[in-house]
Amino acid sequence: MGYPDGHETGTFLALDMGGTNLRVCEVILLEERGEFEIIQSKYRMPEELKRGASEELWEYISDCLQQFIEYHHEVEDLASLDKIPLGFTFSFPATQDYIDNGVLQRWTKGFDISGVEGEDVAPMFEAALAKRNLPIRLSALINDTTGTLIASAYTDNTMRIGCIFGTGCNAAYMENCGSVPKIAHYNLPPDMPIAINCEYGAFDNEHVVLPRTPYDVVIDSDSPRPGQQAFEKMISGLYLGEIFRLVLVDLHENKGCKIFHGQDMSKLKTPYRLDSSFLSMIEEDPFENLSETGELFHRALGIAATKPELELCRRLAELIGTRAARLSACGVAAICKKKNIESCHVGADGSVFNKYPHFKARGAVALREILDWPPGKRDPVDIRAAEDGSGVGAALIAALTIKRVKEGNLAGIRNCEGMC
């Protein structure tokens, strides 16, 4: 699969299963190059579902899809509709021998659903669709990072890397088939492009490269999957607030510090009480006396912090946020060095990239240092806001898959029936 040419057309569904919400989209790729229309609905992913049984997960997803189609198509008999091709953004580490299947390696982002790890998620999903007779055909199972790369390249032909900096972290880029030994048996042209989903949130799971603080060690040991996603646990939005909380609790219990002395610490001692938005609000406080930060601590934690304590918290948030941004830049720089990319756009998405103060600027500074650009030169590798990877990107990859089937290029497609 190469980049889109901007002339893909048709109507597609996109299903985005990420961290907090389940999102269903209908994407219409228009005749005009790089243009599209999208309608979408979000459904809250219940917390109990994230640690339940697989049957409950697929039943909930198919119910959301049914609600979406019934609402937007207003038909009494769903079976009367032609089957709509769907791109499924399944943003968890999976092994894929085909574009329309995926064996879950491990849950991440706080999920721990039984009966799915080590299994192909496509038949489970398709069985739930069939049970409700939904007019949907799974055409592609993708990762949100690959979708971000493809969606961004659809509207910007200088995009070469797609990244996610949100609940998790990851990147994708295009490699030549000849450089990927595991697909040699397909006998594809060596210069044919193939999207690589790096899954580099799992970088240094062996803990031999990255320096870790005692708080990183606790984050890992107390997580549902100790020893996994080591890089992600240092920089993703799921963990930044918890790192911040662990440091403050440690300082409070250190007799030499006496931070928050005499305060009720019960809320602050609750694991994962704080998320990355808490740190964002601290860094966004515009007042010299940090009055907004003081109000935040009182409102969220019941703690009346002194001015020195607020200043410490502000500096701590800056350090955690800066480390996350600089480590994130390392992943981008690694791809640039591997592919000898000297100039390109990088499409980035995710709550941390889009909402965390100074994240982009701090990452850009680190990228300049790592790639050793001369002073005064405009950044040749520019990380910018991406197009909708998990929605538009999923639809585009479904379109590209169908296009390949029509051209007779069936490599890496398991179920071609009904795609033409």
PDB file of N, CA, C and O in Angstrom, residues 47 50-51 106-113 117 217-229 232-233 238-239 242 271-272:
ATOM      1  N   GLU A  47     -15.939   2.180  31.660  1.00  0.00           N
ATOM      2  CA  GLU A  47     -14.728   1.679  32.315  1.00  0.00           C
ATOM      3  C   GLU A  47     -14.814   0.187  32.602  1.00  0.00           C
ATOM      4  O   GLU A  47     -13.828  -0.543  32.470  1.00  0.00           O
ATOM      5  N   LYS A  50     -13.663  -2.067  29.817  1.00  0.00           N
ATOM      6  CA  LYS A  50     -12.231  -2.162  29.554  1.00  0.00           C
ATOM      7  C   LYS A  50     -11.588  -3.330  30.304  1.00  0.00           C
ATOM      8  O   LYS A  50     -10.440  -3.692  30.015  1.00  0.00           O
ATOM      9  N   ARG A  51     -12.297  -3.891  31.260  1.00  0.00           N
ATOM     10  CA  ARG A  51     -11.761  -5.019  32.032  1.00  0.00           C
ATOM     11  C   ARG A  51     -12.758  -6.160  32.101  1.00  0.00           C
ATOM     12  O   ARG A  51     -12.717  -6.988  33.004  1.00  0.00           O
ATOM     13  N   ARG A 106      -1.102  -7.567  22.844  1.00  0.00           N
ATOM     14  CA  ARG A 106      -1.312  -7.234  24.251  1.00  0.00           C
ATOM     15  C   ARG A 106      -2.183  -5.991  24.335  1.00  0.00           C
ATOM     16  O   ARG A 106      -2.145  -5.128  23.451  1.00  0.00           O
ATOM     17  N   TRP A 107      -2.946  -5.902  25.371  1.00  0.00           N
ATOM     18  CA  TRP A 107      -3.727  -4.697  25.625  1.00  0.00           C
ATOM     19  C   TRP A 107      -2.805  -3.594  26.153  1.00  0.00           C
ATOM     20  O   TRP A 107      -1.835  -3.872  26.866  1.00  0.00           O
ATOM     21  N   THR A 108      -3.121  -2.374  25.811  1.00  0.00           N
ATOM     22  CA  THR A 108      -2.435  -1.206  26.352  1.00  0.00           C
ATOM     23  C   THR A 108      -3.493  -0.174  26.744  1.00  0.00           C
ATOM     24  O   THR A 108      -4.687  -0.457  26.698  1.00  0.00           O
ATOM     25  N   LYS A 109      -3.064   1.009  27.162  1.00  0.00           N
ATOM     26  CA  LYS A 109      -3.960   2.135  27.470  1.00  0.00           C
ATOM     27  C   LYS A 109      -4.960   1.817  28.576  1.00  0.00           C
ATOM     28  O   LYS A 109      -6.057   2.361  28.622  1.00  0.00           O
ATOM     29  N   GLY A 110      -4.590   0.900  29.467  1.00  0.00           N
ATOM     30  CA  GLY A 110      -5.460   0.588  30.590  1.00  0.00           C
ATOM     31  C   GLY A 110      -6.496  -0.484  30.317  1.00  0.00           C
ATOM     32  O   GLY A 110      -7.291  -0.824  31.193  1.00  0.00           O
ATOM     33  N   PHE A 111      -6.522  -1.065  29.112  1.00  0.00           N
ATOM     34  CA  PHE A 111      -7.459  -2.139  28.787  1.00  0.00           C
ATOM     35  C   PHE A 111      -6.915  -3.474  29.286  1.00  0.00           C
ATOM     36  O   PHE A 111      -5.706  -3.725  29.276  1.00  0.00           O
ATOM     37  N   ASP A 112      -7.811  -4.350  29.682  1.00  0.00           N
ATOM     38  CA  ASP A 112      -7.422  -5.697  30.104  1.00  0.00           C
ATOM     39  C   ASP A 112      -8.636  -6.619  29.949  1.00  0.00           C
ATOM     40  O   ASP A 112      -9.151  -7.170  30.909  1.00  0.00           O
ATOM     41  N   ILE A 113      -9.086  -6.780  28.708  1.00  0.00           N
ATOM     42  CA  ILE A 113     -10.283  -7.563  28.396  1.00  0.00           C
ATOM     43  C   ILE A 113      -9.884  -9.008  28.144  1.00  0.00           C
ATOM     44  O   ILE A 113      -8.991  -9.292  27.343  1.00  0.00           O
ATOM     45  N   GLU A 117      -6.421 -11.283  23.806  1.00  0.00           N
ATOM     46  CA  GLU A 117      -4.992 -11.354  23.548  1.00  0.00           C
ATOM     47  C   GLU A 117      -4.629 -12.690  22.904  1.00  0.00           C
ATOM     48  O   GLU A 117      -5.064 -13.753  23.347  1.00  0.00           O
ATOM     49  N   VAL A 217       9.705   3.451  37.642  1.00  0.00           N
ATOM     50  CA  VAL A 217       9.726   2.051  38.085  1.00  0.00           C
ATOM     51  C   VAL A 217       8.386   1.678  38.722  1.00  0.00           C
ATOM     52  O   VAL A 217       7.824   0.604  38.458  1.00  0.00           O
ATOM     53  N   VAL A 218       7.848   2.575  39.547  1.00  0.00           N
ATOM     54  CA  VAL A 218       6.558   2.315  40.194  1.00  0.00           C
ATOM     55  C   VAL A 218       5.440   2.268  39.155  1.00  0.00           C
ATOM     56  O   VAL A 218       4.566   1.383  39.205  1.00  0.00           O
ATOM     57  N   ILE A 219       5.444   3.218  38.223  1.00  0.00           N
ATOM     58  CA  ILE A 219       4.436   3.241  37.152  1.00  0.00           C
ATOM     59  C   ILE A 219       4.393   1.889  36.455  1.00  0.00           C
ATOM     60  O   ILE A 219       3.332   1.307  36.228  1.00  0.00           O
ATOM     61  N   ASP A 220       5.573   1.375  36.106  1.00  0.00           N
ATOM     62  CA  ASP A 220       5.652   0.106  35.382  1.00  0.00           C
ATOM     63  C   ASP A 220       5.207  -1.062  36.255  1.00  0.00           C
ATOM     64  O   ASP A 220       4.382  -1.882  35.834  1.00  0.00           O
ATOM     65  N   SER A 221       5.728  -1.143  37.473  1.00  0.00           N
ATOM     66  CA  SER A 221       5.435  -2.312  38.320  1.00  0.00           C
ATOM     67  C   SER A 221       3.971  -2.378  38.725  1.00  0.00           C
ATOM     68  O   SER A 221       3.420  -3.476  38.928  1.00  0.00           O
ATOM     69  N   ASP A 222       3.305  -1.229  38.845  1.00  0.00           N
ATOM     70  CA  ASP A 222       1.905  -1.205  39.259  1.00  0.00           C
ATOM     71  C   ASP A 222       0.930  -1.244  38.089  1.00  0.00           C
ATOM     72  O   ASP A 222      -0.289  -1.233  38.294  1.00  0.00           O
ATOM     73  N   SER A 223       1.437  -1.274  36.867  1.00  0.00           N
ATOM     74  CA  SER A 223       0.561  -1.267  35.689  1.00  0.00           C
ATOM     75  C   SER A 223       0.015  -2.662  35.424  1.00  0.00           C
ATOM     76  O   SER A 223       0.561  -3.656  35.925  1.00  0.00           O
ATOM     77  N   PRO A 224      -1.066  -2.770  34.615  1.00  0.00           N
ATOM     78  CA  PRO A 224      -1.588  -4.100  34.280  1.00  0.00           C
ATOM     79  C   PRO A 224      -0.605  -4.964  33.514  1.00  0.00           C
ATOM     80  O   PRO A 224      -0.711  -6.188  33.542  1.00  0.00           O
ATOM     81  N   ARG A 225       0.371  -4.326  32.840  1.00  0.00           N
ATOM     82  CA  ARG A 225       1.349  -5.075  32.039  1.00  0.00           C
ATOM     83  C   ARG A 225       2.764  -4.621  32.382  1.00  0.00           C
ATOM     84  O   ARG A 225       3.410  -3.906  31.628  1.00  0.00           O
ATOM     85  N   PRO A 226       3.299  -5.050  33.530  1.00  0.00           N
ATOM     86  CA  PRO A 226       4.681  -4.672  33.875  1.00  0.00           C
ATOM     87  C   PRO A 226       5.663  -5.181  32.819  1.00  0.00           C
ATOM     88  O   PRO A 226       5.494  -6.263  32.260  1.00  0.00           O
ATOM     89  N   GLY A 227       6.686  -4.366  32.554  1.00  0.00           N
ATOM     90  CA  GLY A 227       7.695  -4.770  31.591  1.00  0.00           C
ATOM     91  C   GLY A 227       7.313  -4.519  30.150  1.00  0.00           C
ATOM     92  O   GLY A 227       8.058  -4.893  29.243  1.00  0.00           O
ATOM     93  N   GLN A 228       6.158  -3.898  29.902  1.00  0.00           N
ATOM     94  CA  GLN A 228       5.722  -3.612  28.541  1.00  0.00           C
ATOM     95  C   GLN A 228       5.460  -2.117  28.379  1.00  0.00           C
ATOM     96  O   GLN A 228       5.170  -1.420  29.341  1.00  0.00           O
ATOM     97  N   GLN A 229       5.578  -1.641  27.137  1.00  0.00           N
ATOM     98  CA  GLN A 229       5.326  -0.237  26.784  1.00  0.00           C
ATOM     99  C   GLN A 229       6.171   0.723  27.623  1.00  0.00           C
ATOM    100  O   GLN A 229       5.690   1.733  28.128  1.00  0.00           O
ATOM    101  N   GLU A 232       6.354   4.338  26.205  1.00  0.00           N
ATOM    102  CA  GLU A 232       5.034   4.964  26.327  1.00  0.00           C
ATOM    103  C   GLU A 232       4.753   5.426  27.757  1.00  0.00           C
ATOM    104  O   GLU A 232       4.147   6.478  27.976  1.00  0.00           O
ATOM    105  N   LYS A 233       5.213   4.661  28.736  1.00  0.00           N
ATOM    106  CA  LYS A 233       4.934   4.992  30.134  1.00  0.00           C
ATOM    107  C   LYS A 233       5.695   6.236  30.593  1.00  0.00           C
ATOM    108  O   LYS A 233       5.402   6.768  31.658  1.00  0.00           O
ATOM    109  N   LEU A 238      -1.601   9.114  29.393  1.00  0.00           N
ATOM    110  CA  LEU A 238      -2.168   8.244  30.425  1.00  0.00           C
ATOM    111  C   LEU A 238      -1.344   8.270  31.706  1.00  0.00           C
ATOM    112  O   LEU A 238      -1.881   8.058  32.797  1.00  0.00           O
ATOM    113  N   TYR A 239      -0.026   8.550  31.586  1.00  0.00           N
ATOM    114  CA  TYR A 239       0.868   8.391  32.729  1.00  0.00           C
ATOM    115  C   TYR A 239       1.446   9.693  33.281  1.00  0.00           C
ATOM    116  O   TYR A 239       2.004   9.684  34.381  1.00  0.00           O
ATOM    117  N   GLU A 242       0.073  10.684  36.624  1.00  0.00           N
ATOM    118  CA  GLU A 242       0.428   9.738  37.681  1.00  0.00           C
ATOM    119  C   GLU A 242       1.886   9.925  38.110  1.00  0.00           C
ATOM    120  O   GLU A 242       2.204   9.805  39.300  1.00  0.00           O
ATOM    121  N   PRO A 271      -4.339   6.422  43.366  1.00  0.00           N
ATOM    122  CA  PRO A 271      -3.656   6.207  42.090  1.00  0.00           C
ATOM    123  C   PRO A 271      -4.478   6.707  40.907  1.00  0.00           C
ATOM    124  O   PRO A 271      -5.698   6.545  40.858  1.00  0.00           O
ATOM    125  N   TYR A 272      -3.802   7.321  39.974  1.00  0.00           N
ATOM    126  CA  TYR A 272      -4.386   7.845  38.737  1.00  0.00           C
ATOM    127  C   TYR A 272      -5.513   8.846  38.991  1.00  0.00           C
ATOM    128  O   TYR A 272      -6.421   9.003  38.177  1.00  0.00           O
TER     129      TYR A 272
END
